[in-house]
Short mmCIF file of N, CA and C and ligand atoms in Angstrom, two decimals:
data_model
loop_
_atom_site.label_atom_id
_atom_site.label_comp_id
_atom_site.label_asym_id
_atom_site.label_seq_id
_atom_site.Cartn_x
_atom_site.Cartn_y
_atom_site.Cartn_z
N UNK W 1 83.39 -4.90 -34.62
CA UNK W 1 83.58 -5.63 -35.45
C UNK W 1 85.48 -6.27 -36.11
N UNK W 2 85.72 -7.39 -35.75
CA UNK W 2 87.08 -7.98 -36.10
C UNK W 2 86.60 -7.60 -37.70
N UNK W 3 88.03 -8.16 -38.42
CA UNK W 3 88.41 -8.48 -39.44
C UNK W 3 88.55 -10.15 -39.05
N UNK W 4 88.51 -10.73 -38.78
CA UNK W 4 88.57 -11.90 -38.62
C UNK W 4 86.77 -12.60 -38.62
N UNK W 5 86.07 -11.33 -38.17
CA UNK W 5 84.52 -11.70 -38.25
C UNK W 5 84.05 -12.41 -39.53
N UNK W 6 84.63 -11.75 -40.37
CA UNK W 6 84.19 -11.96 -42.32
C UNK W 6 84.25 -13.14 -42.62
N UNK W 7 83.05 -14.20 -43.04
CA UNK W 7 82.90 -15.25 -42.71
C UNK W 7 82.83 -15.89 -44.41
N UNK W 8 82.33 -15.12 -45.45
CA UNK W 8 82.26 -15.39 -46.82
C UNK W 8 81.94 -13.78 -47.36
N UNK W 9 82.15 -13.92 -48.71
CA UNK W 9 83.01 -13.59 -49.43
C UNK W 9 82.48 -13.16 -50.69
N UNK W 10 82.02 -12.55 -51.71
CA UNK W 10 80.50 -12.22 -52.32
C UNK W 10 81.04 -11.18 -53.70
N UNK W 11 80.59 -11.55 -55.06
CA UNK W 11 81.31 -11.26 -56.24
C UNK W 11 79.82 -11.20 -57.75
N UNK W 12 79.51 -9.89 -57.06
CA UNK W 12 78.30 -10.23 -58.32
C UNK W 12 78.86 -8.86 -59.43
N UNK W 13 78.18 -9.12 -61.44
CA UNK W 13 78.06 -7.87 -62.05
C UNK W 13 76.73 -7.75 -62.77
N UNK W 14 76.79 -6.83 -63.02
CA UNK W 14 75.57 -7.07 -63.88
C UNK W 14 75.84 -5.72 -65.71
N UNK W 15 75.40 -6.03 -66.12
CA UNK W 15 74.81 -5.04 -67.07
C UNK W 15 74.01 -4.90 -68.42
N UNK W 16 73.88 -2.87 -68.42
CA UNK W 16 72.23 -3.34 -69.09
C UNK W 16 73.00 -2.42 -70.08
N UNK W 17 71.85 -2.96 -71.59
CA UNK W 17 71.85 -1.53 -72.78
C UNK W 17 71.31 -0.64 -72.27
N UNK W 18 71.56 0.53 -72.69
CA UNK W 18 71.32 2.79 -72.30
C UNK W 18 70.37 2.64 -73.62
N UNK W 19 69.21 2.45 -73.07
CA UNK W 19 67.99 3.69 -74.45
C UNK W 19 67.41 4.75 -74.02
N UNK W 20 66.83 5.35 -74.59
CA UNK W 20 66.25 6.57 -74.96
C UNK W 20 64.89 6.37 -74.27
N UNK W 21 63.82 6.93 -72.97
CA UNK W 21 62.37 6.89 -73.08
C UNK W 21 62.98 5.98 -71.74
N UNK W 22 63.77 5.61 -71.13
CA UNK W 22 63.78 4.72 -69.94
C UNK W 22 64.13 5.62 -68.71
N UNK W 23 64.14 5.28 -67.72
CA UNK W 23 64.54 6.25 -66.16
C UNK W 23 66.20 5.53 -65.77
N UNK W 24 67.37 6.24 -65.89
CA UNK W 24 68.70 5.84 -65.36
C UNK W 24 68.82 6.45 -63.94
N UNK W 25 68.72 4.58 -63.53
CA UNK W 25 68.23 4.26 -61.88
C UNK W 25 69.40 3.05 -60.76
N UNK W 26 70.46 3.87 -60.60
CA UNK W 26 71.83 3.82 -60.33
C UNK W 26 71.50 3.64 -58.60
N UNK W 27 71.07 2.60 -57.92
CA UNK W 27 70.96 2.41 -56.46
C UNK W 27 70.34 2.64 -56.13
N UNK W 28 68.47 2.71 -56.94
CA UNK W 28 67.42 2.94 -56.32
C UNK W 28 67.83 4.75 -56.41
N UNK W 29 68.52 5.17 -57.06
CA UNK W 29 68.90 6.88 -57.13
C UNK W 29 68.62 7.32 -58.69
N UNK W 30 67.69 7.97 -58.60
CA UNK W 30 66.90 8.70 -60.58
C UNK W 30 68.46 9.45 -60.43
N UNK W 31 68.91 9.25 -61.75
CA UNK W 31 70.44 10.79 -61.97
C UNK W 31 69.99 10.75 -63.51
N UNK W 32 69.34 12.76 -63.86
CA UNK W 32 68.60 12.98 -64.54
C UNK W 32 70.22 12.72 -66.46
N UNK W 33 69.42 12.10 -67.03
CA UNK W 33 70.14 12.20 -67.86
C UNK W 33 68.91 11.77 -69.40
N UNK W 34 69.57 12.07 -71.38
CA UNK W 34 68.88 11.32 -71.73
C UNK W 34 68.36 10.01 -71.93
N UNK W 35 69.51 8.68 -71.94
CA UNK W 35 68.71 7.34 -71.67
C UNK W 35 69.26 6.81 -70.28
N UNK W 36 69.06 5.77 -70.77
CA UNK W 36 69.02 4.70 -69.37
C UNK W 36 68.66 3.20 -69.54
N UNK W 37 68.92 2.39 -68.46
CA UNK W 37 68.72 0.61 -69.32
C UNK W 37 67.72 0.52 -68.95
N UNK W 38 67.30 -0.43 -71.07
CA UNK W 38 66.97 -1.52 -70.90
C UNK W 38 67.28 -2.63 -69.71
N UNK W 39 65.42 -3.41 -69.92
CA UNK W 39 65.70 -4.04 -68.62
C UNK W 39 63.88 -4.59 -68.09
N UNK W 40 64.08 -5.76 -67.63
CA UNK W 40 62.84 -6.22 -67.90
C UNK W 40 62.17 -5.65 -65.96
N UNK W 41 63.31 -5.35 -65.39
CA UNK W 41 62.76 -5.13 -64.29
C UNK W 41 64.09 -3.08 -64.82
N UNK W 42 63.66 -2.96 -63.33
CA UNK W 42 64.47 -1.33 -63.57
C UNK W 42 65.66 -1.34 -64.06
N UNK W 43 66.60 -2.52 -64.10
CA UNK W 43 68.06 -2.66 -65.02
C UNK W 43 68.70 -1.50 -63.82
N UNK W 44 67.87 -1.59 -62.90
CA UNK W 44 70.06 -0.66 -61.67
C UNK W 44 70.66 -1.90 -61.68
N UNK W 45 71.73 -1.48 -62.23
CA UNK W 45 72.37 -2.27 -62.18
C UNK W 45 73.23 -2.52 -61.14
N UNK W 46 73.50 -1.09 -60.14
CA UNK W 46 74.05 -1.04 -59.35
C UNK W 46 73.09 -2.84 -58.33
N UNK W 47 72.35 -2.65 -57.48
CA UNK W 47 71.49 -3.26 -56.59
C UNK W 47 71.70 -4.44 -58.12
N UNK W 48 71.13 -4.91 -59.40
CA UNK W 48 71.23 -6.06 -59.45
C UNK W 48 73.36 -6.71 -58.88
N UNK W 49 74.07 -5.70 -59.48
CA UNK W 49 75.37 -6.38 -58.95
C UNK W 49 75.65 -7.14 -57.41
N UNK W 50 74.42 -6.59 -56.33
CA UNK W 50 75.38 -6.75 -54.83
C UNK W 50 74.27 -7.41 -54.68
N UNK W 51 72.92 -8.06 -55.51
CA UNK W 51 71.77 -9.10 -55.69
C UNK W 51 72.92 -10.48 -56.18
N UNK W 52 73.71 -10.38 -56.60
CA UNK W 52 74.26 -11.24 -57.24
C UNK W 52 75.80 -11.55 -56.09
N UNK W 53 76.25 -10.32 -55.76
CA UNK W 53 77.40 -10.01 -55.16
C UNK W 53 76.67 -11.18 -53.10
N UNK W 54 75.38 -11.24 -52.73
CA UNK W 54 74.83 -11.78 -51.89
C UNK W 54 74.54 -13.14 -52.15
N UNK W 55 74.28 -13.48 -53.25
CA UNK W 55 74.10 -14.62 -53.15
C UNK W 55 75.40 -15.56 -53.88
N UNK W 56 75.50 -14.95 -54.81
CA UNK W 56 77.67 -15.46 -54.32
C UNK W 56 78.06 -15.91 -53.83
N UNK W 57 77.75 -15.12 -51.85
CA UNK W 57 79.07 -14.70 -50.43
C UNK W 57 77.97 -16.30 -49.98
N UNK W 58 76.67 -16.64 -49.93
CA UNK W 58 76.07 -17.24 -49.42
C UNK W 58 75.70 -18.35 -50.17
N UNK W 59 76.14 -18.49 -51.65
CA UNK W 59 76.02 -19.58 -51.99
C UNK W 59 74.94 -20.02 -52.72
N UNK W 60 74.32 -18.92 -52.83
CA UNK W 60 72.59 -19.11 -53.47
C UNK W 60 72.50 -19.06 -54.62
N UNK W 61 71.21 -19.33 -54.91
CA UNK W 61 70.98 -18.77 -56.34
C UNK W 61 70.51 -17.85 -57.18
N UNK W 62 71.13 -17.20 -57.92
CA UNK W 62 72.02 -16.28 -58.67
C UNK W 62 70.43 -15.76 -59.28
N UNK W 63 70.73 -14.08 -59.23
CA UNK W 63 70.09 -13.33 -59.79
C UNK W 63 68.39 -14.04 -60.32
N UNK W 64 69.24 -14.07 -61.95
CA UNK W 64 67.91 -14.29 -63.25
C UNK W 64 66.87 -16.11 -62.45
N UNK W 65 68.12 -16.76 -61.12
CA UNK W 65 66.92 -17.85 -60.81
C UNK W 65 66.34 -17.20 -59.74
N UNK W 66 66.08 -16.34 -59.21
CA UNK W 66 65.64 -15.76 -57.61
C UNK W 66 64.28 -15.10 -59.13
N UNK W 67 64.75 -14.16 -59.56
CA UNK W 67 63.84 -13.31 -60.14
C UNK W 67 63.81 -13.27 -61.18
N UNK W 68 63.43 -14.71 -62.15
CA UNK W 68 63.41 -14.99 -63.61
C UNK W 68 63.02 -13.46 -64.52
N UNK W 69 63.51 -13.37 -66.27
CA UNK W 69 63.27 -12.30 -66.59
C UNK W 69 62.05 -12.32 -67.51
N UNK W 70 61.55 -13.97 -67.12
CA UNK W 70 60.45 -14.09 -67.93
C UNK W 70 58.86 -13.65 -67.47
N UNK W 71 59.94 -13.45 -65.42
CA UNK W 71 57.87 -13.44 -65.27
C UNK W 71 57.28 -12.45 -64.91
N UNK W 72 56.12 -12.35 -65.05
CA UNK W 72 54.99 -10.74 -65.26
C UNK W 72 55.68 -10.06 -64.24
N UNK W 73 55.71 -10.91 -62.69
CA UNK W 73 55.60 -10.84 -61.96
C UNK W 73 56.97 -9.43 -60.90
N UNK W 74 58.41 -9.31 -62.43
CA UNK W 74 59.42 -8.52 -62.14
C UNK W 74 59.18 -7.64 -63.29
N UNK W 75 58.17 -7.31 -64.18
CA UNK W 75 58.16 -6.49 -65.14
C UNK W 75 58.11 -5.23 -64.12
N UNK W 76 58.91 -3.64 -65.05
CA UNK W 76 59.38 -2.66 -64.01
C UNK W 76 59.45 -2.52 -62.56
N UNK W 77 60.06 -4.04 -62.61
CA UNK W 77 60.10 -4.21 -60.97
C UNK W 77 61.06 -3.22 -60.44
N UNK W 78 60.44 -2.39 -58.86
CA UNK W 78 61.68 -1.38 -58.01
C UNK W 78 62.98 -2.48 -57.82
N UNK W 79 63.66 -2.16 -57.91
CA UNK W 79 64.98 -3.41 -57.76
C UNK W 79 65.13 -3.05 -56.32
N UNK W 80 64.77 -2.59 -55.78
CA UNK W 80 65.08 -2.24 -54.25
C UNK W 80 64.28 -3.49 -53.78
N UNK W 81 63.19 -3.91 -54.07
CA UNK W 81 62.21 -4.75 -53.53
C UNK W 81 62.70 -6.79 -53.66
N UNK W 82 63.10 -6.47 -55.16
CA UNK W 82 64.43 -7.60 -54.61
C UNK W 82 65.35 -7.46 -54.57
N UNK W 83 66.29 -6.41 -54.34
CA UNK W 83 67.47 -7.01 -52.57
C UNK W 83 66.59 -6.93 -51.30
N UNK W 84 65.33 -6.78 -50.81
CA UNK W 84 65.02 -6.59 -49.89
C UNK W 84 65.01 -7.93 -49.56
N UNK W 85 64.44 -9.00 -50.51
CA UNK W 85 63.92 -10.34 -51.30
C UNK W 85 64.94 -11.29 -51.20
N UNK W 86 66.15 -10.55 -51.53
CA UNK W 86 67.63 -11.34 -51.23
C UNK W 86 68.16 -11.13 -50.11
N UNK W 87 67.97 -10.41 -49.40
CA UNK W 87 68.74 -9.66 -48.25
C UNK W 87 67.86 -10.85 -46.88
N UNK W 88 66.56 -11.21 -47.50
CA UNK W 88 65.72 -11.81 -46.50
C UNK W 88 66.70 -13.59 -46.74
N UNK W 89 66.85 -13.82 -47.89
CA UNK W 89 67.47 -14.85 -47.91
C UNK W 89 68.89 -15.59 -47.71
N UNK W 90 69.54 -14.05 -47.37
CA UNK W 90 70.50 -14.37 -46.83
C UNK W 90 70.62 -13.97 -45.54
N UNK W 91 69.69 -13.60 -45.04
CA UNK W 91 69.71 -13.82 -43.30
C UNK W 91 69.42 -14.87 -43.01
N UNK W 92 67.66 -15.90 -43.23
CA UNK W 92 68.02 -16.72 -43.09
C UNK W 92 69.39 -18.14 -43.55
N UNK W 93 69.92 -17.31 -44.78
CA UNK W 93 71.13 -18.70 -44.37
C UNK W 93 72.03 -18.55 -43.06
N UNK W 94 71.80 -17.93 -42.65
CA UNK W 94 72.68 -17.30 -41.26
C UNK W 94 73.68 -16.39 -41.15
N UNK W 95 73.37 -14.95 -42.66
CA UNK W 95 74.18 -14.54 -42.11
C UNK W 95 73.90 -13.47 -42.73
N UNK W 96 74.69 -12.12 -42.00
CA UNK W 96 74.79 -10.69 -41.22
C UNK W 96 75.48 -10.14 -42.55
N UNK W 97 75.29 -9.02 -43.32
CA UNK W 97 75.74 -7.91 -44.46
C UNK W 97 77.33 -7.51 -43.26
N UNK W 98 78.31 -7.33 -43.81
CA UNK W 98 78.87 -6.72 -43.44
C UNK W 98 79.72 -5.68 -43.62
N UNK W 99 80.20 -5.26 -44.98
CA UNK W 99 80.46 -4.72 -46.24
C UNK W 99 79.61 -5.04 -47.83
N UNK W 100 80.31 -3.98 -48.17
CA UNK W 100 80.21 -3.80 -50.14
C UNK W 100 80.32 -2.80 -50.15
N UNK W 101 81.17 -2.89 -51.22
CA UNK W 101 82.13 -2.09 -51.92
C UNK W 101 81.50 -2.17 -53.57
N UNK W 102 81.50 -0.73 -53.85
CA UNK W 102 80.58 -0.58 -55.37
C UNK W 102 81.01 -0.72 -56.75
N UNK W 103 81.45 -0.07 -57.81
CA UNK W 103 82.05 0.31 -59.06
C UNK W 103 80.81 -0.12 -59.72
N UNK W 104 80.85 1.72 -60.11
CA UNK W 104 79.92 2.10 -61.65
C UNK W 104 80.68 1.69 -62.83
N UNK W 105 80.18 1.38 -63.49
CA UNK W 105 81.33 2.52 -64.84
C UNK W 105 80.32 2.10 -65.66
N UNK W 106 80.17 3.99 -65.87
CA UNK W 106 79.86 4.56 -66.98
C UNK W 106 79.61 5.24 -67.63
N UNK W 107 80.21 5.79 -69.23
CA UNK W 107 80.57 6.85 -69.69
C UNK W 107 80.63 8.18 -69.34
N UNK W 108 79.53 8.95 -69.31
CA UNK W 108 77.84 9.74 -69.21
C UNK W 108 77.18 9.55 -68.95
N UNK W 109 75.97 10.70 -67.50
CA UNK W 109 77.10 11.65 -67.24
C UNK W 109 78.32 11.38 -65.82
N UNK W 110 78.97 12.46 -65.63
CA UNK W 110 79.60 11.97 -64.46
C UNK W 110 79.49 12.01 -63.30
N UNK W 111 79.75 10.70 -62.49
CA UNK W 111 78.96 11.30 -61.12
C UNK W 111 79.28 11.06 -59.89
N UNK W 112 80.66 11.58 -60.18
CA UNK W 112 80.69 12.71 -58.45
C UNK W 112 79.39 13.50 -58.14
N UNK W 113 78.90 13.87 -58.28
CA UNK W 113 77.40 14.64 -57.74
C UNK W 113 76.73 13.22 -57.63
N UNK W 114 76.70 12.23 -58.25
CA UNK W 114 75.40 11.73 -57.04
C UNK W 114 76.15 10.29 -55.94
N UNK W 115 77.29 10.61 -56.04
CA UNK W 115 77.92 9.54 -55.64
C UNK W 115 77.08 9.11 -53.79
N UNK W 116 77.92 9.31 -53.43
CA UNK W 116 77.27 10.20 -51.85
C UNK W 116 75.87 9.59 -51.64
N UNK W 117 75.06 10.59 -52.72
CA UNK W 117 73.32 9.75 -52.31
C UNK W 117 73.15 8.40 -52.60
N UNK W 118 74.23 7.63 -53.89
CA UNK W 118 73.74 6.17 -54.15
C UNK W 118 74.16 5.59 -52.74
N UNK W 119 75.32 6.29 -52.19
CA UNK W 119 75.96 5.49 -50.86
C UNK W 119 75.55 5.50 -50.11
N UNK W 120 74.07 6.22 -49.73
CA UNK W 120 73.10 7.11 -48.62
C UNK W 120 72.02 5.54 -48.82
N UNK W 121 71.87 5.86 -50.33
CA UNK W 121 70.31 5.00 -50.65
C UNK W 121 70.88 3.58 -50.28
N UNK W 122 71.46 2.50 -50.83
CA UNK W 122 72.32 2.25 -50.13
C UNK W 122 73.13 1.39 -49.37
N UNK W 123 72.59 2.31 -48.15
CA UNK W 123 73.63 1.83 -46.84
C UNK W 123 72.17 1.77 -46.17
N UNK W 124 70.42 3.22 -46.37
CA UNK W 124 69.73 2.36 -45.81
C UNK W 124 69.03 1.35 -46.14
N UNK W 125 69.21 0.77 -48.44
CA UNK W 125 68.66 -0.23 -48.17
C UNK W 125 68.85 -2.00 -48.00
N UNK W 126 70.77 -1.60 -47.54
CA UNK W 126 71.11 -3.09 -46.82
C UNK W 126 70.82 -2.85 -45.15
N UNK W 127 70.32 -1.89 -44.91
CA UNK W 127 70.57 -1.38 -43.27
C UNK W 127 71.88 -1.69 -42.11
N UNK W 128 72.67 -0.22 -43.50
CA UNK W 128 74.79 -0.87 -43.13
C UNK W 128 74.56 0.39 -42.64
N UNK W 129 75.53 1.13 -42.09
CA UNK W 129 76.42 2.70 -41.92
C UNK W 129 77.09 2.64 -43.38
N UNK W 130 76.67 3.89 -43.30
CA UNK W 130 77.05 4.14 -44.56
C UNK W 130 78.55 4.23 -44.52
N UNK W 131 79.15 4.37 -43.73
CA UNK W 131 80.66 3.57 -43.34
C UNK W 131 80.90 2.48 -44.37
N UNK W 132 79.89 1.50 -43.84
CA UNK W 132 79.85 0.08 -44.61
C UNK W 132 80.01 -0.14 -46.01
N UNK W 133 79.49 1.09 -46.36
CA UNK W 133 78.95 1.06 -48.29
C UNK W 133 80.28 2.64 -49.11
N UNK W 134 80.68 1.14 -50.03
CA UNK W 134 81.75 2.20 -50.84
C UNK W 134 81.01 2.35 -51.68
N UNK W 135 80.94 3.20 -52.46
CA UNK W 135 80.32 3.63 -54.38
C UNK W 135 81.08 4.27 -55.02
N UNK W 136 82.04 3.61 -55.58
CA UNK W 136 83.39 4.24 -56.76
C UNK W 136 83.01 4.12 -58.15
N UNK W 137 82.64 5.15 -59.26
CA UNK W 137 82.60 5.67 -59.92
C UNK W 137 83.63 5.60 -61.87
N UNK W 138 83.63 4.51 -62.44
CA UNK W 138 84.70 5.03 -63.66
C UNK W 138 84.41 5.19 -64.98
N UNK W 139 84.31 5.71 -66.06
CA UNK W 139 84.79 5.74 -67.52
C UNK W 139 85.48 4.47 -67.61
N UNK W 140 85.01 4.10 -69.24
CA UNK W 140 85.90 2.93 -69.91
C UNK W 140 86.85 3.84 -70.23
N UNK W 141 86.92 5.18 -70.95
CA UNK W 141 88.04 5.29 -71.78
C UNK W 141 87.56 5.00 -73.21
N UNK W 142 86.24 5.98 -73.54
CA UNK W 142 85.82 5.25 -74.34
C UNK W 142 85.83 4.08 -76.00
N UNK W 143 86.38 3.45 -74.47
CA UNK W 143 86.51 1.61 -75.11
C UNK W 143 85.36 0.63 -74.84
N UNK W 144 84.78 0.34 -76.19
CA UNK W 144 83.74 -0.84 -75.76
C UNK W 144 82.04 -0.11 -76.26
N UNK W 145 81.16 -1.40 -75.14
CA UNK W 145 79.92 -0.36 -75.17
C UNK W 145 79.64 0.74 -73.86
N UNK W 146 80.98 0.63 -73.21
CA UNK W 146 80.33 1.09 -71.79
C UNK W 146 81.52 2.67 -72.17
N UNK W 147 82.32 2.28 -72.53
CA UNK W 147 82.79 4.22 -73.56
C UNK W 147 82.12 4.30 -74.63
N UNK W 148 81.28 4.17 -75.01
CA UNK W 148 81.14 4.31 -76.70
C UNK W 148 79.00 4.69 -76.00
N UNK W 149 78.78 4.30 -74.60
CA UNK W 149 77.90 5.33 -73.75
C UNK W 149 76.08 4.17 -74.20
N UNK W 150 76.49 3.31 -74.84
CA UNK W 150 76.06 2.25 -74.54
C UNK W 150 74.76 1.02 -73.29
N UNK W 151 76.34 1.04 -72.69
CA UNK W 151 75.68 0.39 -71.85
C UNK W 151 76.24 1.13 -70.23
N UNK W 152 75.74 0.81 -69.60
CA UNK W 152 76.36 0.59 -68.05
C UNK W 152 76.13 -0.55 -67.29
N UNK W 153 77.10 -1.01 -66.28
CA UNK W 153 77.93 -1.31 -66.17
C UNK W 153 78.01 -1.67 -64.45
N UNK W 154 77.48 -2.45 -63.71
CA UNK W 154 78.70 -2.27 -62.13
C UNK W 154 79.10 -3.93 -61.87
N UNK W 155 80.35 -4.36 -61.09
CA UNK W 155 80.36 -4.53 -59.95
C UNK W 155 80.98 -4.62 -58.35
N UNK W 156 80.43 -5.62 -58.04
CA UNK W 156 80.58 -5.00 -56.62
C UNK W 156 80.28 -6.77 -55.89
N UNK W 157 81.04 -6.49 -54.50
CA UNK W 157 82.01 -7.72 -53.58
C UNK W 157 81.38 -7.53 -52.01
N UNK W 158 80.68 -8.14 -51.78
CA UNK W 158 80.29 -7.70 -50.36
C UNK W 158 81.38 -8.77 -48.98
N UNK W 159 81.35 -8.53 -47.81
CA UNK W 159 82.11 -9.69 -47.02
C UNK W 159 80.83 -9.69 -46.56
N UNK W 160 80.46 -11.11 -45.48
CA UNK W 160 79.21 -11.23 -45.21
C UNK W 160 80.10 -12.17 -43.91
N UNK W 161 79.46 -11.70 -42.63
CA UNK W 161 79.52 -12.52 -41.37
C UNK W 161 78.98 -13.49 -41.05
N UNK W 162 78.48 -14.18 -40.59
CA UNK W 162 78.05 -14.99 -39.08
C UNK W 162 77.00 -14.00 -39.00
N UNK W 163 75.32 -14.22 -38.77
CA UNK W 163 73.67 -14.05 -37.69
C UNK W 163 74.22 -14.13 -36.30
N UNK W 164 74.79 -13.25 -35.58
CA UNK W 164 74.67 -12.23 -34.63
C UNK W 164 76.07 -12.13 -33.76
N UNK W 165 77.31 -12.64 -35.13
CA UNK W 165 78.38 -11.39 -34.30
C UNK W 165 78.75 -9.77 -34.80
N UNK W 166 78.65 -9.63 -33.91
CA UNK W 166 79.46 -7.88 -33.55
C UNK W 166 79.55 -7.90 -35.44
MG1 MG K 1 70.43 -6.39 -63.85
#
């Protein structure tokens, strides 16, 4: 793939409150922790941010329109299923995914030991080589809801090429 083959870029962000009794799932990987994201689905901020980045790049309806949080079909939904649906929509619109760059904002636990697992799993879900997926993590230096450990957030950007290009 040559750099000029990137046709569109898209950005997505997500944030969920953290509370006891919920599994902390990031990029479809379960991270042992005492709190997890509150959400209608599994609250996976990584996959939700990627879905919105895909939607943005292809100028498709956003995640809230695609998967309304009042729809019982998405109660406790596995976000990997939602991501697969969003990928199908992107493909039908004539695009193929080129790369994904993700930043996770989380105060604790430190994600150093989990980033590679998340990268491998996100690449698998997207049908990409791991080299096309970047997973970065940072704390918020104790500031705001993320910094106080009350929330987890994610920012993702994707590059799309036209389907059929190398
Ligand atoms: Mg979300």
